[in-house]
């Protein structure tokens, strides 16, 4: 896999607002994955978008992928305090044989 | 379907002792990965295993660390002669067959190792 670079590093919003996080990567991928980590806990897989897809939805999550720009975005709509966590993107597949390389992530804080 | 299980959840060892961390993958998953998260840092890949095979150990320290995934039973991450710098959260993840295609990984709750 290759490390994604998330932007911004930190995001603070009020409950009910939307949160948008961006991700850039460097080389070709089979798919791009987003994960969430609540403080000190294991990562939770949120969504996987394949390289031939442009947009994908899952509940309040919307992910876009632009392979020409090597970028992705994660939108969380109607945020909740429980969405407070770190969010990571990872480009996966190809010759990396499974290992995921995590960046520093975006720390999202949702204030009630 | 039970998720990835890790035990113990917390482990305290004195310097010089051995630490054994266990991971049971999700049912039907044949690929196991170990990651380490040092305090205030991101997750770092350590090793990728399939049953009875180490596929990629490029993230494993060259000494004192070893991992196995036997035909029967959980995957084991073993740290010999622990030092304070080994204090970290160790996470295990699993994925279904075909891991090279970039399947999503399912993470366990982690084992928090403290070396005193």
XYZ file of C-alpha atoms in Angstrom:
228
model
C 0.000 0.000 0.000
C 1.049 3.579 0.003
C 0.660 6.187 2.637
C -2.051 8.741 2.133
C -1.526 12.289 3.255
C -4.574 13.628 5.014
C -5.552 17.239 5.124
C -6.305 19.079 7.319
C -4.327 17.689 10.237
C -7.085 18.751 12.604
C -10.686 19.768 12.137
C -13.050 21.116 14.771
C -16.764 21.532 14.080
C -20.107 21.695 15.830
C -22.523 18.794 15.979
C -24.790 18.786 12.949
C -22.246 20.349 10.626
C -20.575 18.498 7.776
C -16.932 17.480 7.941
C -14.739 17.151 4.865
C -11.323 15.536 4.906
C -8.976 15.229 1.966
C -6.369 12.689 1.024
C -3.595 12.649 -1.549
C -1.425 9.753 -2.653
C 1.476 9.345 -5.007
C 1.248 6.280 -7.242
C -1.356 4.021 -8.830
C -3.699 2.092 -6.582
C -6.299 -0.658 -6.862
C -8.468 0.949 -4.246
C -8.450 3.579 -1.546
C -9.657 2.892 1.955
C -10.708 5.116 4.827
C -10.369 4.081 8.455
C -11.348 5.641 11.751
C -9.603 5.316 15.083
C -11.211 6.404 18.287
C -8.715 7.440 20.918
C -6.315 4.586 21.578
C -8.550 1.913 20.101
C -8.270 -0.300 17.050
C -9.025 1.012 13.609
C -12.429 0.580 12.072
C -12.735 0.184 8.318
C -15.207 2.767 7.011
C -15.319 2.480 3.264
C -13.373 1.192 0.257
C -13.551 2.819 -3.146
C -12.073 1.076 -6.164
C -9.920 2.840 -8.712
C -12.665 2.612 -11.350
C -15.229 4.263 -9.072
C -15.647 7.994 -8.653
C -18.033 8.215 -5.732
C -19.380 5.932 -3.048
C -21.861 6.356 -0.214
C -22.310 4.536 3.059
C -24.822 5.978 5.510
C -23.629 9.478 6.386
C -20.334 8.953 4.596
C -19.581 10.050 1.074
C -16.231 9.314 -0.539
C -14.954 10.606 -3.848
C -11.910 9.487 -5.783
C -10.117 11.375 -8.530
C -7.390 9.138 -9.917
C -6.178 11.823 -12.317
C -5.369 14.052 -9.345
C -4.496 11.155 -7.072
C -6.829 12.491 -4.435
C -9.833 11.458 -2.411
C -12.216 13.154 -0.028
C -14.331 11.888 2.835
C -17.477 13.787 3.723
C -19.324 13.093 6.951
C -22.740 14.684 6.938
C -24.717 15.776 10.004
C -21.799 15.037 12.287
C -22.249 13.732 15.818
C -20.065 13.924 18.887
C -19.436 10.187 18.440
C -17.697 10.947 15.119
C -14.828 12.464 17.095
C -11.837 10.370 16.065
C -8.769 10.245 13.830
C -9.406 9.433 10.184
C -6.887 7.797 7.869
C -6.770 7.091 4.168
C -4.691 4.322 2.606
C -4.043 3.496 -1.019
C -4.052 -0.298 -1.324
C -3.525 -3.167 -3.697
C -0.946 -3.852 -6.336
C 2.419 -5.229 -5.379
C 2.317 -4.226 -1.732
C 0.699 -7.543 -0.829
C -1.630 -6.414 1.819
C 0.216 -4.223 4.271
C -1.322 -0.842 4.939
C 0.783 2.270 5.421
C -0.898 4.856 7.605
C -0.163 8.564 7.701
C -0.794 10.936 10.562
C -4.489 11.214 9.812
C -6.995 13.986 10.355
C -8.094 14.516 13.933
C -11.779 15.399 13.884
C -13.399 16.925 16.942
C -17.159 17.334 16.949
C -18.429 19.576 19.725
C -21.868 18.811 21.128
C -19.483 -13.562 13.447
C -16.965 -12.608 16.085
C -14.477 -9.930 15.185
C -10.728 -10.078 15.493
C -9.804 -11.063 19.015
C -6.640 -10.136 20.811
C -5.436 -11.098 24.216
C -4.399 -10.028 26.623
C -5.794 -6.526 26.336
C -3.217 -5.195 28.752
C 0.169 -6.694 29.497
C 2.784 -5.493 31.936
C 6.284 -6.861 31.734
C 9.554 -5.999 33.451
C 12.592 -5.231 31.361
C 14.189 -8.433 30.139
C 11.036 -10.549 30.265
C 9.213 -12.011 27.289
C 5.884 -10.779 25.958
C 3.502 -12.988 23.992
C 0.597 -11.365 22.218
C -2.150 -13.459 20.666
C -4.487 -12.738 17.801
C -7.405 -14.780 16.490
C -8.554 -13.566 13.063
C -12.128 -13.307 11.949
C -13.714 -16.552 10.838
C -12.808 -17.321 7.260
C -9.869 -14.931 7.206
C -6.510 -16.441 6.387
C -4.367 -13.283 6.389
C -3.089 -11.676 9.578
C -1.222 -8.418 10.009
C 0.466 -6.923 13.048
C 0.870 -3.188 13.591
C 2.447 -1.200 16.382
C 1.389 2.205 17.610
C 3.839 4.055 19.801
C 2.466 6.791 22.069
C 1.365 9.834 20.067
C 2.279 8.175 16.760
C 0.431 6.509 13.897
C 0.193 2.802 13.231
C 3.265 1.189 11.740
C 3.149 -2.095 9.867
C 5.208 -4.897 11.362
C 4.442 -8.209 9.684
C 2.014 -9.959 7.352
C 1.343 -13.665 7.725
C -0.718 -16.394 6.174
C -1.151 -19.807 7.729
C 2.336 -21.189 8.400
C 3.971 -18.532 6.211
C 5.498 -15.119 6.758
C 4.682 -13.064 3.675
C 6.205 -9.703 4.598
C 8.199 -8.910 7.711
C 9.723 -5.689 6.469
C 8.429 -3.747 9.473
C 9.714 -6.099 12.151
C 12.725 -5.058 14.208
C 15.618 -7.325 13.314
C 16.158 -8.588 16.839
C 13.963 -9.833 19.668
C 10.726 -9.802 17.658
C 9.149 -12.805 15.957
C 5.716 -13.751 14.685
C 3.979 -16.924 13.694
C 0.587 -18.032 12.451
C 0.404 -21.797 12.883
C -1.924 -24.153 11.084
C -4.011 -24.407 14.222
C -4.511 -21.687 16.803
C -3.970 -17.961 16.966
C -1.204 -15.844 15.543
C 1.484 -15.011 18.089
C 3.695 -11.942 18.249
C 6.612 -12.633 20.545
C 8.942 -10.033 21.978
C 11.949 -11.338 23.839
C 13.901 -9.390 26.443
C 11.539 -6.446 26.355
C 12.837 -2.910 26.824
C 10.957 0.249 27.779
C 10.859 1.344 24.138
C 8.673 -1.654 23.356
C 5.845 -0.084 25.363
C 3.106 0.499 22.787
C -0.262 -0.660 21.566
C -0.014 -3.674 19.283
C -2.862 -4.188 16.883
C -3.693 -7.237 14.863
C -5.821 -7.173 11.722
C -7.148 -9.837 9.406
C -8.472 -9.976 5.879
C -10.055 -12.602 3.662
C -8.059 -14.551 1.066
C -6.624 -12.448 -1.720
C -4.864 -9.973 0.536
C -2.599 -8.887 -2.277
C -5.567 -7.295 -4.005
C -5.921 -4.768 -1.216
C -8.846 -6.071 0.791
C -10.039 -4.067 3.739
C -8.579 -5.135 7.042
C -10.475 -5.739 10.231
C -8.688 -4.682 13.371
C -8.730 -6.104 16.844
C -8.953 -3.977 20.009
C -5.216 -4.117 20.540
C -2.877 -5.214 23.308
C -1.346 -2.455 25.360
C 2.109 -3.483 26.450
C 3.759 -1.630 29.290
C 7.366 -2.367 30.129
C 8.438 -1.295 33.575
